[in-house]
């Protein structure tokens, strides 16, 4: 991890009323942006800030990236585009990935948003209702959103493109997190073929994983999301970006449990020795998954105190997580002690692995009950 990170310690003044405090380091986001920009060059590096900037807060994150020189942003929804425009002011381009919903032309105009259009019907609706520039999404094998490559050859669409070329031609990779997956090569080849037919239109292919894999060489714009926010984009290699969030929870009660006794709902955990259990004031209602205890082949979830692991025990409840603190000093594990649930020792991906999901879901699910502290480890 970067030595300059502002996340090595809990925040100075966590809110006494909240059960847990979420710290977001804009400086870490800025360093991650610069790192990705270096990797993607000479392509321009945009920022994907959908889902409230991956849970980190669009109003804080968007201007921080703008200050790093980011000039192009992607959101998923029109409503997110409106928020992004309010945070960014005039100037940067804001693309809406989920396209053009019916009867939204006025909002697009007011907030100066660009839709990413992915079907003939959608292009027709946009042309009829707005008629201003847009991006086209081509599906090269993910089979989700996007025009089929053969659509581009249709006479009506070719005429429309010749008349008013899209400002961006983009595709999205289905398996970039697994660099050796055979679909990657097929998608890149299909996109190259389309680009060869429309060489003058700027093109965009790379999400975070594709940037890290070095697949930006002949495209104009890269679209990282998760890596800006410190999540693991590619499996099986060291994560080249640094963590951005830290989550600290307060112990509200401790309990000595005798060997053979159980803890929590369903009595799913049985003490194998006399144990010291600590309860922290957060749970699945905060987006900390009920399944984060691990099991069924998943690694055990854990929290940390000064770098030492505290395994989760029993089921995560709505508002409580139980931690095994056996072996730690009695005066360390007391009511009021703050433990790290996510941070320098426990990565977002550690939590995701224990819960059987991906870091994206942990970040975008970060709860609304946390006290939020936004810091900038690069600010003077
Ligand atoms: C979410 C998204 C991205 C960013 O993906 P990451 O894996 O988070 O980098 C890029 N392009 C599209 C079309 C997306 O939906």
Tab-separated table of N, CA, C and O in Angstrom, residues 220-343:
chain	number	residue	atom	x	y	z
A	220	UNK	N	-9.123	5.128	-27.995
A	220	UNK	CA	-8.954	6.551	-27.703
A	220	UNK	C	-9.326	6.923	-26.275
A	220	UNK	O	-8.904	7.955	-25.774
A	221	UNK	N	-10.166	6.095	-25.631
A	221	UNK	CA	-10.697	6.477	-24.326
A	221	UNK	C	-10.823	5.227	-23.458
A	221	UNK	O	-11.413	4.232	-23.885
A	222	UNK	N	-10.267	5.289	-22.241
A	222	UNK	CA	-10.405	4.172	-21.296
A	222	UNK	C	-11.447	4.544	-20.246
A	222	UNK	O	-11.625	5.714	-19.930
A	223	UNK	N	-12.143	3.528	-19.710
A	223	UNK	CA	-13.284	3.771	-18.804
A	223	UNK	C	-13.140	2.996	-17.499
A	223	UNK	O	-13.905	2.089	-17.210
A	224	UNK	N	-12.170	3.353	-16.654
A	224	UNK	CA	-12.029	2.606	-15.398
A	224	UNK	C	-13.090	3.008	-14.379
A	224	UNK	O	-13.478	4.161	-14.292
A	225	UNK	N	-13.527	2.026	-13.603
A	225	UNK	CA	-14.415	2.270	-12.472
A	225	UNK	C	-13.772	1.708	-11.217
A	225	UNK	O	-13.089	2.419	-10.471
A	226	UNK	N	-13.907	0.413	-11.030
A	226	UNK	CA	-13.535	-0.225	-9.763
A	226	UNK	C	-12.105	0.088	-9.318
A	226	UNK	O	-11.847	0.277	-8.121
A	227	UNK	N	-11.165	0.160	-10.260
A	227	UNK	CA	-9.768	0.374	-9.860
A	227	UNK	C	-9.546	1.774	-9.302
A	227	UNK	O	-8.654	1.988	-8.478
A	228	UNK	N	-10.367	2.740	-9.720
A	228	UNK	CA	-10.264	4.071	-9.113
A	228	UNK	C	-10.541	3.994	-7.627
A	228	UNK	O	-10.000	4.768	-6.834
A	229	UNK	N	-11.419	3.032	-7.259
A	229	UNK	CA	-11.893	2.957	-5.888
A	229	UNK	C	-11.191	1.858	-5.094
A	229	UNK	O	-11.651	1.459	-4.032
A	230	UNK	N	-10.079	1.365	-5.638
A	230	UNK	CA	-9.214	0.459	-4.894
A	230	UNK	C	-9.584	-1.003	-4.988
A	230	UNK	O	-8.921	-1.847	-4.400
A	231	UNK	N	-10.647	-1.330	-5.705
A	231	UNK	CA	-11.071	-2.735	-5.795
A	231	UNK	C	-10.189	-3.541	-6.746
A	231	UNK	O	-9.505	-2.985	-7.600
A	232	UNK	N	-10.243	-4.848	-6.576
A	232	UNK	CA	-9.465	-5.753	-7.428
A	232	UNK	C	-10.193	-5.916	-8.749
A	232	UNK	O	-11.338	-6.331	-8.778
A	233	UNK	N	-9.504	-5.574	-9.849
A	233	UNK	CA	-10.127	-5.701	-11.168
A	233	UNK	C	-9.739	-7.006	-11.852
A	233	UNK	O	-10.528	-7.576	-12.592
A	234	UNK	N	-8.504	-7.456	-11.634
A	234	UNK	CA	-8.005	-8.662	-12.298
A	234	UNK	C	-7.647	-9.679	-11.221
A	234	UNK	O	-6.935	-9.344	-10.264
A	235	UNK	N	-8.143	-10.900	-11.361
A	235	UNK	CA	-7.809	-11.910	-10.358
A	235	UNK	C	-6.433	-12.502	-10.619
A	235	UNK	O	-5.951	-12.509	-11.752
A	236	UNK	N	-5.793	-12.960	-9.566
A	236	UNK	CA	-4.551	-13.704	-9.711
A	236	UNK	C	-3.293	-12.867	-9.860
A	236	UNK	O	-2.212	-13.411	-10.078
A	237	UNK	N	-3.409	-11.544	-9.771
A	237	UNK	CA	-2.211	-10.693	-9.779
A	237	UNK	C	-2.303	-9.724	-8.601
A	237	UNK	O	-3.365	-9.541	-8.023
A	238	UNK	N	-1.172	-9.100	-8.285
A	238	UNK	CA	-1.211	-8.113	-7.210
A	238	UNK	C	-2.028	-6.905	-7.672
A	238	UNK	O	-1.868	-6.440	-8.801
A	239	UNK	N	-2.886	-6.415	-6.789
A	239	UNK	CA	-3.727	-5.268	-7.145
A	239	UNK	C	-2.846	-4.019	-7.297
A	239	UNK	O	-2.202	-3.610	-6.350
A	240	UNK	N	-2.807	-3.409	-8.489
A	240	UNK	CA	-1.889	-2.277	-8.695
A	240	UNK	C	-2.379	-0.950	-8.123
A	240	UNK	O	-1.669	0.041	-8.216
A	241	UNK	N	-3.576	-0.915	-7.555
A	241	UNK	CA	-4.082	0.351	-6.994
A	241	UNK	C	-4.206	0.237	-5.484
A	241	UNK	O	-4.125	-0.847	-4.919
A	242	UNK	N	-4.385	1.390	-4.834
A	242	UNK	CA	-4.404	1.404	-3.372
A	242	UNK	C	-5.826	1.549	-2.834
A	242	UNK	O	-6.706	2.072	-3.528
A	243	UNK	N	-6.049	1.110	-1.588
A	243	UNK	CA	-7.396	1.199	-1.028
A	243	UNK	C	-7.849	2.639	-0.839
A	243	UNK	O	-7.029	3.542	-0.636
A	244	UNK	N	-9.149	2.822	-0.905
A	244	UNK	CA	-9.756	4.149	-0.889
A	244	UNK	C	-10.692	4.317	0.302
A	244	UNK	O	-10.928	5.431	0.753
A	245	UNK	N	-11.226	3.208	0.795
A	245	UNK	CA	-12.160	3.326	1.922
A	245	UNK	C	-11.619	2.602	3.142
A	245	UNK	O	-10.836	1.646	3.053
A	246	UNK	N	-12.049	3.107	4.273
A	246	UNK	CA	-11.750	2.484	5.547
A	246	UNK	C	-13.047	2.502	6.359
A	246	UNK	O	-13.761	3.502	6.372
A	247	UNK	N	-13.348	1.386	7.019
A	247	UNK	CA	-14.569	1.292	7.816
A	247	UNK	C	-14.184	0.866	9.225
A	247	UNK	O	-13.580	-0.200	9.412
A	248	UNK	N	-14.486	1.719	10.202
A	248	UNK	CA	-14.169	1.428	11.595
A	248	UNK	C	-15.457	1.280	12.381
A	248	UNK	O	-16.340	2.137	12.289
A	249	UNK	N	-15.558	0.211	13.159
A	249	UNK	CA	-16.767	-0.017	13.958
A	249	UNK	C	-16.387	-0.070	15.428
A	249	UNK	O	-15.297	-0.516	15.792
A	250	UNK	N	-17.326	0.365	16.252
A	250	UNK	CA	-17.065	0.422	17.684
A	250	UNK	C	-17.590	-0.821	18.372
A	250	UNK	O	-18.703	-1.281	18.082
A	251	UNK	N	-16.783	-1.359	19.305
A	251	UNK	CA	-17.253	-2.479	20.124
A	251	UNK	C	-18.255	-1.937	21.134
A	251	UNK	O	-17.968	-0.966	21.844
A	252	UNK	N	-19.447	-2.564	21.191
A	252	UNK	CA	-20.464	-2.088	22.147
A	252	UNK	C	-20.629	-3.031	23.331
A	252	UNK	O	-21.172	-2.660	24.354
A	253	UNK	N	-20.148	-4.260	23.192
A	253	UNK	CA	-20.194	-5.182	24.334
A	253	UNK	C	-19.209	-6.314	24.062
A	253	UNK	O	-18.956	-6.664	22.912
A	254	UNK	N	-18.657	-6.866	25.144
A	254	UNK	CA	-17.837	-8.071	25.008
A	254	UNK	C	-18.462	-9.161	25.874
A	254	UNK	O	-19.220	-8.876	26.801
A	255	UNK	N	-18.134	-10.407	25.564
A	255	UNK	CA	-18.740	-11.522	26.300
A	255	UNK	C	-17.762	-12.690	26.320
A	255	UNK	O	-17.159	-13.000	25.288
A	256	UNK	N	-17.619	-13.298	27.481
A	256	UNK	CA	-16.825	-14.535	27.561
A	256	UNK	C	-17.755	-15.709	27.302
A	256	UNK	O	-18.829	-15.795	27.881
A	257	UNK	N	-17.360	-16.549	26.395
A	257	UNK	CA	-18.180	-17.694	26.003
A	257	UNK	C	-17.388	-18.964	26.317
A	257	UNK	O	-16.201	-19.060	25.973
A	258	UNK	N	-18.015	-19.924	27.001
A	258	UNK	CA	-17.317	-21.162	27.389
A	258	UNK	C	-17.275	-22.150	26.228
A	258	UNK	O	-18.150	-22.132	25.354
A	259	UNK	N	-16.283	-22.982	26.254
A	259	UNK	CA	-16.174	-24.040	25.251
A	259	UNK	C	-17.513	-24.785	25.151
A	259	UNK	O	-18.156	-25.062	26.155
A	260	UNK	N	-17.962	-25.012	23.923
A	260	UNK	CA	-19.220	-25.728	23.707
A	260	UNK	C	-20.439	-24.825	23.572
A	260	UNK	O	-21.477	-25.262	23.061
A	261	UNK	N	-20.328	-23.577	23.999
A	261	UNK	CA	-21.475	-22.669	23.852
A	261	UNK	C	-21.522	-22.108	22.423
A	261	UNK	O	-20.527	-22.095	21.705
A	262	UNK	N	-22.703	-21.627	22.049
A	262	UNK	CA	-22.873	-21.101	20.686
A	262	UNK	C	-23.076	-19.591	20.727
A	262	UNK	O	-23.369	-19.024	21.770
A	263	UNK	N	-22.942	-18.959	19.569
A	263	UNK	CA	-23.109	-17.501	19.464
A	263	UNK	C	-24.048	-17.191	18.300
A	263	UNK	O	-23.856	-17.709	17.194
A	264	UNK	N	-25.042	-16.374	18.561
A	264	UNK	CA	-25.832	-15.759	17.495
A	264	UNK	C	-27.005	-16.577	16.991
A	264	UNK	O	-27.260	-17.695	17.434
A	265	UNK	N	-27.736	-15.989	16.020
A	265	UNK	CA	-28.904	-16.629	15.404
A	265	UNK	C	-28.556	-17.990	14.811
A	265	UNK	O	-27.509	-18.150	14.170
A	266	UNK	N	-29.431	-18.914	15.029
A	266	UNK	CA	-29.253	-20.234	14.446
A	266	UNK	C	-28.208	-21.068	15.169
A	266	UNK	O	-27.994	-22.221	14.813
A	267	UNK	N	-27.562	-20.479	16.187
A	267	UNK	CA	-26.526	-21.185	16.950
A	267	UNK	C	-25.551	-21.890	16.008
A	267	UNK	O	-25.207	-23.058	16.172
A	268	UNK	N	-25.122	-21.165	14.970
A	268	UNK	CA	-24.304	-21.804	13.930
A	268	UNK	C	-22.837	-21.903	14.312
A	268	UNK	O	-22.089	-22.638	13.689
A	269	UNK	N	-22.410	-21.138	15.315
A	269	UNK	CA	-20.996	-21.172	15.699
A	269	UNK	C	-20.872	-21.690	17.125
A	269	UNK	O	-21.579	-21.225	18.021
A	270	UNK	N	-19.998	-22.653	17.295
A	270	UNK	CA	-19.779	-23.244	18.613
A	270	UNK	C	-18.337	-22.998	19.038
A	270	UNK	O	-17.406	-23.261	18.264
A	271	UNK	N	-18.164	-22.465	20.249
A	271	UNK	CA	-16.810	-22.186	20.737
A	271	UNK	C	-16.032	-23.489	20.910
A	271	UNK	O	-16.506	-24.426	21.555
A	272	UNK	N	-14.858	-23.541	20.309
A	272	UNK	CA	-14.001	-24.724	20.441
A	272	UNK	C	-13.054	-24.589	21.631
A	272	UNK	O	-12.273	-25.490	21.921
A	273	UNK	N	-13.118	-23.444	22.282
A	273	UNK	CA	-12.291	-23.150	23.467
A	273	UNK	C	-13.009	-22.020	24.202
A	273	UNK	O	-13.920	-21.397	23.627
A	274	UNK	N	-12.632	-21.751	25.432
A	274	UNK	CA	-13.188	-20.579	26.101
A	274	UNK	C	-12.775	-19.353	25.287
A	274	UNK	O	-11.599	-19.221	24.927
A	275	UNK	N	-13.743	-18.480	24.986
A	275	UNK	CA	-13.485	-17.425	23.996
A	275	UNK	C	-13.934	-16.066	24.499
A	275	UNK	O	-14.852	-15.964	25.321
A	276	UNK	N	-13.281	-15.040	23.938
A	276	UNK	CA	-13.701	-13.653	24.175
A	276	UNK	C	-14.321	-13.143	22.879
A	276	UNK	O	-13.659	-13.096	21.835
A	277	UNK	N	-15.603	-12.808	22.959
A	277	UNK	CA	-16.320	-12.367	21.760
A	277	UNK	C	-16.649	-10.885	21.916
A	277	UNK	O	-17.087	-10.447	22.982
A	278	UNK	N	-16.417	-10.118	20.841
A	278	UNK	CA	-16.720	-8.677	20.846
A	278	UNK	C	-17.788	-8.413	19.797
A	278	UNK	O	-17.763	-8.997	18.707
A	279	UNK	N	-18.729	-7.526	20.137
A	279	UNK	CA	-19.829	-7.207	19.226
A	279	UNK	C	-19.691	-5.768	18.756
A	279	UNK	O	-19.553	-4.853	19.580
A	280	UNK	N	-19.722	-5.581	17.427
A	280	UNK	CA	-19.640	-4.229	16.887
A	280	UNK	C	-20.972	-3.833	16.280
A	280	UNK	O	-21.772	-4.666	15.844
A	281	UNK	N	-21.164	-2.517	16.240
A	281	UNK	CA	-22.469	-1.934	15.982
A	281	UNK	C	-22.686	-1.670	14.490
A	281	UNK	O	-22.780	-0.529	14.055
A	282	UNK	N	-22.745	-2.740	13.706
A	282	UNK	CA	-23.098	-2.652	12.285
A	282	UNK	C	-23.519	-4.045	11.854
A	282	UNK	O	-23.274	-5.018	12.583
A	283	UNK	N	-24.154	-4.148	10.713
A	283	UNK	CA	-24.607	-5.470	10.289
A	283	UNK	C	-25.063	-5.470	8.844
A	283	UNK	O	-24.670	-4.599	8.066
A	284	UNK	N	-25.889	-6.454	8.512
A	284	UNK	CA	-26.256	-6.547	7.085
A	284	UNK	C	-27.116	-5.384	6.632
A	284	UNK	O	-27.176	-5.076	5.449
A	285	UNK	N	-27.767	-4.678	7.575
A	285	UNK	CA	-28.528	-3.487	7.176
A	285	UNK	C	-27.600	-2.376	6.685
A	285	UNK	O	-28.061	-1.400	6.081
A	286	UNK	N	-26.313	-2.512	6.945
A	286	UNK	CA	-25.326	-1.536	6.472
A	286	UNK	C	-24.614	-2.019	5.210
A	286	UNK	O	-23.598	-1.447	4.813
A	287	UNK	N	-25.104	-3.092	4.626
A	287	UNK	CA	-24.463	-3.611	3.427
A	287	UNK	C	-23.309	-4.550	3.721
A	287	UNK	O	-22.559	-4.930	2.814
A	288	UNK	N	-23.160	-4.936	4.992
A	288	UNK	CA	-22.124	-5.914	5.352
A	288	UNK	C	-22.808	-7.279	5.298
A	288	UNK	O	-23.632	-7.602	6.153
A	289	UNK	N	-22.472	-8.060	4.291
A	289	UNK	CA	-23.308	-9.210	3.939
A	289	UNK	C	-23.473	-10.221	5.066
A	289	UNK	O	-22.530	-10.498	5.801
A	290	UNK	N	-24.673	-10.798	5.126
A	290	UNK	CA	-24.966	-11.818	6.130
A	290	UNK	C	-24.057	-13.038	5.949
A	290	UNK	O	-23.765	-13.746	6.904
A	291	UNK	N	-23.616	-13.232	4.720
A	291	UNK	CA	-22.783	-14.395	4.424
A	291	UNK	C	-21.297	-14.139	4.655
A	291	UNK	O	-20.465	-15.003	4.369
A	292	UNK	N	-20.926	-12.969	5.217
A	292	UNK	CA	-19.503	-12.604	5.295
A	292	UNK	C	-18.707	-13.413	6.309
A	292	UNK	O	-17.497	-13.214	6.451
A	293	UNK	N	-19.360	-14.320	7.018
A	293	UNK	CA	-18.633	-15.185	7.946
A	293	UNK	C	-17.777	-16.216	7.212
A	293	UNK	O	-16.916	-16.846	7.809
A	294	UNK	N	-18.019	-16.380	5.919
A	294	UNK	CA	-17.302	-17.421	5.188
A	294	UNK	C	-18.037	-18.742	5.311
A	294	UNK	O	-19.218	-18.788	5.634
A	295	UNK	N	-17.310	-19.851	5.077
A	295	UNK	CA	-17.950	-21.169	5.120
A	295	UNK	C	-18.372	-21.605	3.735
A	295	UNK	O	-18.290	-20.832	2.781
A	296	UNK	N	-18.822	-22.868	3.600
A	296	UNK	CA	-19.187	-23.427	2.292
A	296	UNK	C	-18.065	-23.206	1.273
A	296	UNK	O	-18.315	-22.811	0.131
A	297	UNK	N	-16.833	-23.409	1.712
A	297	UNK	CA	-15.704	-23.274	0.797
A	297	UNK	C	-15.166	-21.858	0.673
A	297	UNK	O	-14.160	-21.641	0.012
A	298	UNK	N	-15.840	-20.894	1.294
A	298	UNK	CA	-15.329	-19.527	1.227
A	298	UNK	C	-14.396	-19.267	2.400
A	298	UNK	O	-14.563	-19.833	3.470
A	299	UNK	N	-13.402	-18.348	2.213
A	299	UNK	CA	-12.498	-18.033	3.321
A	299	UNK	C	-13.267	-17.358	4.454
A	299	UNK	O	-14.320	-16.763	4.213
A	300	UNK	N	-12.749	-17.443	5.679
A	300	UNK	CA	-13.427	-16.828	6.825
A	300	UNK	C	-13.292	-15.308	6.756
A	300	UNK	O	-12.226	-14.781	6.452
A	301	UNK	N	-14.367	-14.617	7.066
A	301	UNK	CA	-14.317	-13.167	7.145
A	301	UNK	C	-13.609	-12.747	8.425
A	301	UNK	O	-13.544	-13.508	9.394
A	302	UNK	N	-13.051	-11.554	8.436
A	302	UNK	CA	-12.349	-11.086	9.637
A	302	UNK	C	-12.345	-9.576	9.698
A	302	UNK	O	-12.515	-8.889	8.690
A	303	UNK	N	-12.173	-9.069	10.927
A	303	UNK	CA	-11.907	-7.652	11.152
A	303	UNK	C	-10.460	-7.572	11.636
A	303	UNK	O	-9.754	-8.588	11.646
A	304	UNK	N	-10.002	-6.382	12.032
A	304	UNK	CA	-8.615	-6.280	12.473
A	304	UNK	C	-8.456	-5.206	13.540
A	304	UNK	O	-9.204	-4.227	13.581
A	305	UNK	N	-7.476	-5.448	14.417
A	305	UNK	CA	-7.077	-4.439	15.396
A	305	UNK	C	-5.558	-4.348	15.333
A	305	UNK	O	-4.859	-5.336	15.593
A	306	UNK	N	-5.057	-3.192	14.924
A	306	UNK	CA	-3.613	-3.003	14.763
A	306	UNK	C	-2.971	-4.151	13.977
A	306	UNK	O	-1.955	-4.708	14.387
A	307	UNK	N	-3.594	-4.520	12.912
A	307	UNK	CA	-3.009	-5.528	12.039
A	307	UNK	C	-3.289	-6.967	12.437
A	307	UNK	O	-2.995	-7.887	11.675
A	308	UNK	N	-3.833	-7.195	13.628
A	308	UNK	CA	-4.155	-8.578	14.028
A	308	UNK	C	-5.583	-8.932	13.622
A	308	UNK	O	-6.486	-8.117	13.777
A	309	UNK	N	-5.764	-10.155	13.140
A	309	UNK	CA	-7.070	-10.565	12.624
A	309	UNK	C	-8.029	-10.966	13.749
A	309	UNK	O	-7.632	-11.662	14.688
A	310	UNK	N	-9.281	-10.544	13.623
A	310	UNK	CA	-10.348	-10.965	14.528
A	310	UNK	C	-11.399	-11.669	13.669
A	310	UNK	O	-12.185	-11.004	12.981
A	311	UNK	N	-11.438	-13.007	13.677
A	311	UNK	CA	-12.382	-13.712	12.795
A	311	UNK	C	-13.836	-13.431	13.168
A	311	UNK	O	-14.166	-13.303	14.348
A	312	UNK	N	-14.688	-13.335	12.140
A	312	UNK	CA	-16.122	-13.224	12.390
A	312	UNK	C	-16.629	-14.562	12.903
A	312	UNK	O	-16.191	-15.616	12.429
A	313	UNK	N	-17.571	-14.515	13.854
A	313	UNK	CA	-18.174	-15.768	14.316
A	313	UNK	C	-19.701	-15.654	14.256
A	313	UNK	O	-20.268	-14.583	14.451
A	314	UNK	N	-20.337	-16.760	13.971
A	314	UNK	CA	-21.792	-16.811	13.905
A	314	UNK	C	-22.313	-15.992	12.741
A	314	UNK	O	-21.553	-15.502	11.906
A	315	UNK	N	-23.618	-15.856	12.681
A	315	UNK	CA	-24.213	-15.121	11.573
A	315	UNK	C	-24.092	-13.622	11.796
A	315	UNK	O	-24.234	-13.159	12.921
A	316	UNK	N	-23.887	-12.887	10.717
A	316	UNK	CA	-23.994	-11.434	10.783
A	316	UNK	C	-25.474	-11.106	10.984
A	316	UNK	O	-26.329	-11.615	10.264
A	317	UNK	N	-25.777	-10.285	11.997
A	317	UNK	CA	-27.158	-9.864	12.234
A	317	UNK	C	-27.425	-8.550	11.509
A	317	UNK	O	-26.521	-7.971	10.903
A	318	UNK	N	-28.650	-8.053	11.643
A	318	UNK	CA	-28.999	-6.799	10.969
A	318	UNK	C	-28.109	-5.643	11.448
A	318	UNK	O	-27.627	-4.840	10.647
A	319	UNK	N	-27.849	-5.602	12.774
A	319	UNK	CA	-27.138	-4.457	13.351
A	319	UNK	C	-25.914	-4.852	14.169
A	319	UNK	O	-25.371	-4.017	14.888
A	320	UNK	N	-25.506	-6.112	14.079
A	320	UNK	CA	-24.386	-6.581	14.903
A	320	UNK	C	-23.520	-7.562	14.130
A	320	UNK	O	-24.018	-8.384	13.358
A	321	UNK	N	-22.216	-7.465	14.397
A	321	UNK	CA	-21.266	-8.468	13.923
A	321	UNK	C	-20.502	-8.952	15.150
A	321	UNK	O	-20.082	-8.138	15.985
A	322	UNK	N	-20.331	-10.268	15.276
A	322	UNK	CA	-19.590	-10.847	16.395
A	322	UNK	C	-18.179	-11.210	15.941
A	322	UNK	O	-17.987	-11.783	14.863
A	323	UNK	N	-17.187	-10.850	16.766
A	323	UNK	CA	-15.783	-11.085	16.414
A	323	UNK	C	-15.114	-11.903	17.507
A	323	UNK	O	-15.335	-11.655	18.702
A	324	UNK	N	-14.283	-12.846	17.103
A	324	UNK	CA	-13.534	-13.653	18.063
A	324	UNK	C	-12.239	-12.922	18.415
A	324	UNK	O	-11.333	-12.811	17.588
A	325	UNK	N	-12.186	-12.422	19.657
A	325	UNK	CA	-11.018	-11.650	20.102
A	325	UNK	C	-10.196	-12.445	21.109
A	325	UNK	O	-9.362	-11.868	21.822
A	326	UNK	N	-10.400	-13.745	21.151
A	326	UNK	CA	-9.679	-14.575	22.104
A	326	UNK	C	-8.179	-14.407	21.916
A	326	UNK	O	-7.684	-14.425	20.784
A	327	UNK	N	-7.468	-14.221	23.019
A	327	UNK	CA	-6.017	-14.109	22.909
A	327	UNK	C	-5.540	-12.669	22.887
A	327	UNK	O	-4.373	-12.408	23.141
A	328	UNK	N	-6.430	-11.733	22.572
A	328	UNK	CA	-6.021	-10.333	22.651
A	328	UNK	C	-6.156	-9.863	24.099
A	328	UNK	O	-6.943	-10.412	24.867
A	329	UNK	N	-5.376	-8.855	24.449
A	329	UNK	CA	-5.360	-8.400	25.843
A	329	UNK	C	-6.731	-7.871	26.255
A	329	UNK	O	-7.393	-7.185	25.485
A	330	UNK	N	-7.126	-8.221	27.494
A	330	UNK	CA	-8.436	-7.812	28.003
A	330	UNK	C	-8.640	-6.303	27.964
A	330	UNK	O	-9.745	-5.821	27.732
A	331	UNK	N	-7.568	-5.547	28.208
A	331	UNK	CA	-7.755	-4.097	28.239
A	331	UNK	C	-7.772	-3.488	26.836
A	331	UNK	O	-8.049	-2.309	26.669
A	332	UNK	N	-7.458	-4.304	25.821
A	332	UNK	CA	-7.553	-3.813	24.442
A	332	UNK	C	-8.965	-3.982	23.910
A	332	UNK	O	-9.464	-3.164	23.150
A	333	UNK	N	-9.577	-5.103	24.274
A	333	UNK	CA	-10.896	-5.435	23.733
A	333	UNK	C	-11.919	-5.061	24.786
A	333	UNK	O	-12.275	-5.868	25.644
A	334	UNK	N	-12.341	-3.821	24.738
A	334	UNK	CA	-13.317	-3.329	25.706
A	334	UNK	C	-14.379	-2.531	24.954
A	334	UNK	O	-14.187	-2.166	23.785
A	335	UNK	N	-15.467	-2.287	25.641
A	335	UNK	CA	-16.506	-1.411	25.108
A	335	UNK	C	-15.851	-0.093	24.700
A	335	UNK	O	-15.102	0.496	25.471
A	336	UNK	N	-16.123	0.352	23.474
A	336	UNK	CA	-15.548	1.607	23.003
A	336	UNK	C	-14.340	1.427	22.095
A	336	UNK	O	-13.983	2.345	21.356
A	337	UNK	N	-13.703	0.260	22.111
A	337	UNK	CA	-12.568	0.017	21.209
A	337	UNK	C	-13.067	0.044	19.756
A	337	UNK	O	-14.128	-0.482	19.446
A	338	UNK	N	-12.272	0.647	18.895
A	338	UNK	CA	-12.627	0.699	17.470
A	338	UNK	C	-11.840	-0.360	16.712
A	338	UNK	O	-10.629	-0.465	16.882
A	339	UNK	N	-12.531	-1.150	15.909
A	339	UNK	CA	-11.839	-2.151	15.097
A	339	UNK	C	-12.026	-1.839	13.618
A	339	UNK	O	-13.007	-1.216	13.215
A	340	UNK	N	-11.064	-2.294	12.831
A	340	UNK	CA	-11.104	-2.068	11.378
A	340	UNK	C	-11.923	-3.178	10.729
A	340	UNK	O	-11.563	-4.350	10.820
A	341	UNK	N	-13.011	-2.811	10.060
A	341	UNK	CA	-13.820	-3.793	9.322
A	341	UNK	C	-13.381	-3.850	7.854
A	341	UNK	O	-13.493	-4.878	7.194
A	342	UNK	N	-12.941	-2.692	7.335
A	342	UNK	CA	-12.343	-2.587	6.000
A	342	UNK	C	-11.224	-1.562	6.138
A	342	UNK	O	-11.384	-0.579	6.873
A	343	UNK	N	-10.121	-1.783	5.464
A	343	UNK	CA	-9.032	-0.806	5.562
A	343	UNK	C	-7.716	-1.396	5.122
A	343	UNK	O	-7.684	-2.281	4.267
